[in-house]
Amino acid sequence: MSPRGQLILIEGLDRSGKSTQSSILTAKFSKSKLLKFPDRTTKIGSIINEYLTDKSVQLSDQSAHLLFSANRWELNNEIIQLLNEGYFIILDRYIYSGIAYSLAKYEFSKRNANDSTVTSTVDEQIGDVNWLIGPDLGLPKPDLTLFLTLDLAELSNRKGWGEERYELQEFQTIVKKSFLRILPTDTDDSIEIVDVNNKNIEQVTKLIWDIVEKKGVNALTENPIKKVSI
Ligand code: TMP
Ligand code: MG
């Protein structure tokens, strides 16, 4: 088989600059494609979009979690095919957002038992990382994952903040903790944390590209596509 493209994931909090950086990174490769999750253009994505933009829409936390995962499975074949055709795929959010946001709902709902904006109930599945990863097992695993992190005070000043479900400062603080808890940076050297505090767009772009080069994900590879596993 001929060499394949690589799968690069950019994760981060809402408004952390990951969409900007994902687009810039995509443009660095001549044969590349940017995929954003949730992908709101699919059937399942349209339900997710309604859930995120209309705070009166109620879904159980388990259902919402499974829909986000199902939305990734909708694109599974396309991702594999594009990689095999030599495309570099940049993902703007993926499995770690899935786990971190659901896990954060569990923490949030314990603290705010009467507030249903973010979450419905405190259910044990939503606090259980093994349950949360379950539906994503077997999806293509990114060759490199970058988590953009910054201080929450800087985040809430950014444009557009607060429009969607989940864009609450208290909730984002918990989301950040959840990401840092679940990302296995000690044991998995394909995962890197990128501190973007007090850095402009160009500086962050350079930080990201340096890591991409250092990890060798800027060139085609003979390695088989990895799968998400425990
Ligand atoms: P976006 O702002 O990047 O379009 O993502 C919309 C929201 O969906 C964001 O608050 C993060 C959340 N999310 C999940 O809760 N689970 C997931 O699996 C993904 C991909 C996103
Ligand atoms: Mg958002």
PDB file of N, CA, C and O and ligand atoms in Angstrom, residues 13-16 18-19 36 38 40 52 93 101 160-161 163-167 172, ligand 2:
ATOM      1  N   LEU A  13     -10.696  24.467  24.665  1.00  0.00           N
ATOM      2  CA  LEU A  13     -11.949  24.975  25.213  1.00  0.00           C
ATOM      3  C   LEU A  13     -12.663  25.784  24.136  1.00  0.00           C
ATOM      4  O   LEU A  13     -12.070  26.130  23.114  1.00  0.00           O
ATOM      5  N   ASP A  14     -13.943  26.117  24.377  1.00  0.00           N
ATOM      6  CA  ASP A  14     -14.666  27.007  23.477  1.00  0.00           C
ATOM      7  C   ASP A  14     -13.895  28.318  23.381  1.00  0.00           C
ATOM      8  O   ASP A  14     -13.452  28.851  24.391  1.00  0.00           O
ATOM      9  N   ARG A  15     -13.746  28.838  22.177  1.00  0.00           N
ATOM     10  CA  ARG A  15     -13.093  30.129  21.912  1.00  0.00           C
ATOM     11  C   ARG A  15     -11.602  30.156  22.265  1.00  0.00           C
ATOM     12  O   ARG A  15     -11.056  31.211  22.564  1.00  0.00           O
ATOM     13  N   SER A  16     -10.963  28.997  22.227  1.00  0.00           N
ATOM     14  CA  SER A  16      -9.532  28.969  22.556  1.00  0.00           C
ATOM     15  C   SER A  16      -8.669  29.260  21.331  1.00  0.00           C
ATOM     16  O   SER A  16      -7.445  29.304  21.438  1.00  0.00           O
ATOM     17  N   LYS A  18      -8.945  27.336  18.523  1.00  0.00           N
ATOM     18  CA  LYS A  18      -8.640  26.091  17.796  1.00  0.00           C
ATOM     19  C   LYS A  18      -9.180  26.087  16.376  1.00  0.00           C
ATOM     20  O   LYS A  18      -8.536  25.528  15.493  1.00  0.00           O
ATOM     21  N   SER A  19     -10.315  26.747  16.131  1.00  0.00           N
ATOM     22  CA  SER A  19     -10.837  26.756  14.756  1.00  0.00           C
ATOM     23  C   SER A  19      -9.915  27.562  13.844  1.00  0.00           C
ATOM     24  O   SER A  19      -9.617  27.138  12.720  1.00  0.00           O
ATOM     25  N   LYS A  36     -14.593  19.333  11.121  1.00  0.00           N
ATOM     26  CA  LYS A  36     -14.934  19.943  12.398  1.00  0.00           C
ATOM     27  C   LYS A  36     -16.004  19.121  13.101  1.00  0.00           C
ATOM     28  O   LYS A  36     -16.996  18.767  12.491  1.00  0.00           O
ATOM     29  N   PRO A  38     -18.623  19.007  16.573  1.00  0.00           N
ATOM     30  CA  PRO A  38     -19.606  18.280  15.812  1.00  0.00           C
ATOM     31  C   PRO A  38     -19.704  18.776  14.372  1.00  0.00           C
ATOM     32  O   PRO A  38     -19.609  19.968  14.136  1.00  0.00           O
ATOM     33  N   ARG A  40     -22.121  19.697  11.950  1.00  0.00           N
ATOM     34  CA  ARG A  40     -23.540  20.050  12.057  1.00  0.00           C
ATOM     35  C   ARG A  40     -24.293  19.859  10.749  1.00  0.00           C
ATOM     36  O   ARG A  40     -25.494  20.091  10.689  1.00  0.00           O
ATOM     37  N   LEU A  52     -27.482  22.408  20.890  1.00  0.00           N
ATOM     38  CA  LEU A  52     -26.504  23.400  21.342  1.00  0.00           C
ATOM     39  C   LEU A  52     -27.027  24.826  21.262  1.00  0.00           C
ATOM     40  O   LEU A  52     -26.693  25.661  22.102  1.00  0.00           O
ATOM     41  N   ARG A  93     -11.689  19.480  17.104  1.00  0.00           N
ATOM     42  CA  ARG A  93     -12.390  18.695  18.137  1.00  0.00           C
ATOM     43  C   ARG A  93     -12.615  17.260  17.657  1.00  0.00           C
ATOM     44  O   ARG A  93     -12.797  16.992  16.477  1.00  0.00           O
ATOM     45  N   TYR A 101     -16.330  17.112  27.898  1.00  0.00           N
ATOM     46  CA  TYR A 101     -17.551  17.896  28.121  1.00  0.00           C
ATOM     47  C   TYR A 101     -18.583  17.092  28.890  1.00  0.00           C
ATOM     48  O   TYR A 101     -19.250  17.621  29.779  1.00  0.00           O
ATOM     49  N   GLY A 160     -17.954  36.482  20.767  1.00  0.00           N
ATOM     50  CA  GLY A 160     -18.979  35.453  20.610  1.00  0.00           C
ATOM     51  C   GLY A 160     -19.215  34.600  21.834  1.00  0.00           C
ATOM     52  O   GLY A 160     -20.095  33.753  21.853  1.00  0.00           O
ATOM     53  N   TRP A 161     -18.449  34.834  22.869  1.00  0.00           N
ATOM     54  CA  TRP A 161     -18.552  34.014  24.069  1.00  0.00           C
ATOM     55  C   TRP A 161     -19.954  34.086  24.685  1.00  0.00           C
ATOM     56  O   TRP A 161     -20.536  35.153  24.772  1.00  0.00           O
ATOM     57  N   GLU A 163     -22.780  32.499  23.727  1.00  0.00           N
ATOM     58  CA  GLU A 163     -23.956  32.322  22.869  1.00  0.00           C
ATOM     59  C   GLU A 163     -24.564  30.931  22.982  1.00  0.00           C
ATOM     60  O   GLU A 163     -25.765  30.766  22.870  1.00  0.00           O
ATOM     61  N   GLU A 164     -23.717  29.918  23.154  1.00  0.00           N
ATOM     62  CA  GLU A 164     -24.209  28.546  23.117  1.00  0.00           C
ATOM     63  C   GLU A 164     -24.222  27.889  24.494  1.00  0.00           C
ATOM     64  O   GLU A 164     -23.556  28.333  25.418  1.00  0.00           O
ATOM     65  N   ARG A 165     -24.997  26.826  24.570  1.00  0.00           N
ATOM     66  CA  ARG A 165     -24.967  25.948  25.720  1.00  0.00           C
ATOM     67  C   ARG A 165     -23.500  25.621  26.018  1.00  0.00           C
ATOM     68  O   ARG A 165     -22.723  25.476  25.066  1.00  0.00           O
ATOM     69  N   TYR A 166     -23.116  25.507  27.232  1.00  0.00           N
ATOM     70  CA  TYR A 166     -21.750  25.165  27.688  1.00  0.00           C
ATOM     71  C   TYR A 166     -20.825  26.373  27.808  1.00  0.00           C
ATOM     72  O   TYR A 166     -19.759  26.266  28.386  1.00  0.00           O
ATOM     73  N   GLU A 167     -21.227  27.535  27.216  1.00  0.00           N
ATOM     74  CA  GLU A 167     -20.304  28.668  27.276  1.00  0.00           C
ATOM     75  C   GLU A 167     -20.537  29.496  28.536  1.00  0.00           C
ATOM     76  O   GLU A 167     -20.902  30.669  28.493  1.00  0.00           O
ATOM     77  N   GLN A 172     -16.801  26.015  31.922  1.00  0.00           N
ATOM     78  CA  GLN A 172     -15.541  25.883  31.177  1.00  0.00           C
ATOM     79  C   GLN A 172     -14.356  25.589  32.100  1.00  0.00           C
ATOM     80  O   GLN A 172     -13.412  24.901  31.713  1.00  0.00           O
TER      81      GLN A 172
HETATM   82 MG    MG B   2     -18.219  26.678  20.628  1.00  0.00          MG
END
